[in-house]
Amino acid sequence: MAHTFLMEGGRWTLQGNWLERDGVLVTVKGKTLVAWGRDDWFTMVTKFEFPGTEREEISMQYRGRLDAGERQYTFVLQHSLLGRVEGEGWIAPDSIVQRYWVLGDRQRRSGFETLRRLDDDTYHLSSGIMAGHYLTSAMEAVLERQGS
């Protein structure tokens, strides 16, 4: 099965739950736009909203490179909460796994994401953000491709 998320340009919606250390579980909704340019470069823009809360939106702008025929890629990211971020990803047969780290961060924040393919139009996302050795937030959500 070939991946459609990230591997193809497209629009995706996200809906799920966000949990912070010592916090309550809140609903998260979002949108992601993936686009591919020449020379194996991709861009991805994502925005998360937290309906019914005072929590501010989270926005992320990725730029990455995945060489044709490869299963590993690298990316840089501008994150509205974390700042400048670098990361890597692996394309497995049924999932896409990413890890990232915040540049120049005294709190040693980092994160991870696993996107498990359910079908061509649906993925399950599990992610977390860490400070040092401690998990500070986690998210689980379903991504659905729009307009397919």
Coordinates of C-alpha atoms in Angstrom, one line a residue, residues 34-91:
V34 CA 0.9 19.4 1.5
A35 CA 2.6 20.5 -1.7
W36 CA 5.5 19.2 -3.7
G37 CA 7.9 21.2 -5.8
R38 CA 10.7 20.3 -8.1
D39 CA 13.8 18.4 -7.0
D40 CA 12.1 16.3 -4.3
W41 CA 11.2 19.2 -1.9
F42 CA 7.9 19.4 -0.1
T43 CA 6.2 22.0 1.9
M44 CA 3.5 21.4 4.5
V45 CA 1.4 23.9 6.4
T46 CA -0.6 22.9 9.5
K47 CA -2.9 24.8 11.8
F48 CA -4.5 23.4 15.0
E49 CA -7.4 25.0 16.8
F50 CA -8.9 24.2 20.2
P51 CA -12.6 25.0 20.0
G52 CA -14.4 26.2 23.1
T53 CA -11.1 27.1 24.9
E54 CA -9.0 30.1 25.4
R55 CA -5.9 28.2 24.1
E56 CA -4.2 29.9 21.1
E57 CA -3.9 28.2 17.7
I58 CA -0.7 26.3 16.8
S59 CA 0.7 26.8 13.4
M60 CA 3.5 25.0 11.7
Q61 CA 5.3 25.5 8.4
Y62 CA 7.5 22.6 7.2
R63 CA 10.0 22.4 4.3
G64 CA 11.6 19.0 3.7
R65 CA 13.3 16.8 1.2
L66 CA 12.6 13.2 0.3
D67 CA 14.8 11.8 -2.5
A68 CA 13.0 9.6 -5.0
G69 CA 13.0 6.0 -4.0
E70 CA 14.2 6.7 -0.4
R71 CA 12.4 5.9 2.8
Q72 CA 14.0 8.6 5.0
Y73 CA 13.7 12.4 4.8
T74 CA 14.7 15.5 6.7
F75 CA 12.8 18.7 7.4
V76 CA 13.0 22.2 9.0
L77 CA 10.0 23.6 10.7
Q78 CA 8.8 27.0 12.0
H79 CA 6.5 26.2 15.0
S80 CA 4.4 28.9 16.6
L81 CA 5.1 27.6 20.1
L82 CA 8.5 25.9 19.8
G83 CA 10.2 28.2 17.3
R84 CA 12.8 26.8 14.9
V85 CA 12.8 23.0 14.7
E86 CA 14.7 20.4 12.7
G87 CA 13.6 16.8 12.2
E88 CA 13.7 13.5 10.3
G89 CA 11.1 11.1 9.1
W90 CA 10.9 7.5 8.0
I91 CA 8.4 6.0 5.6

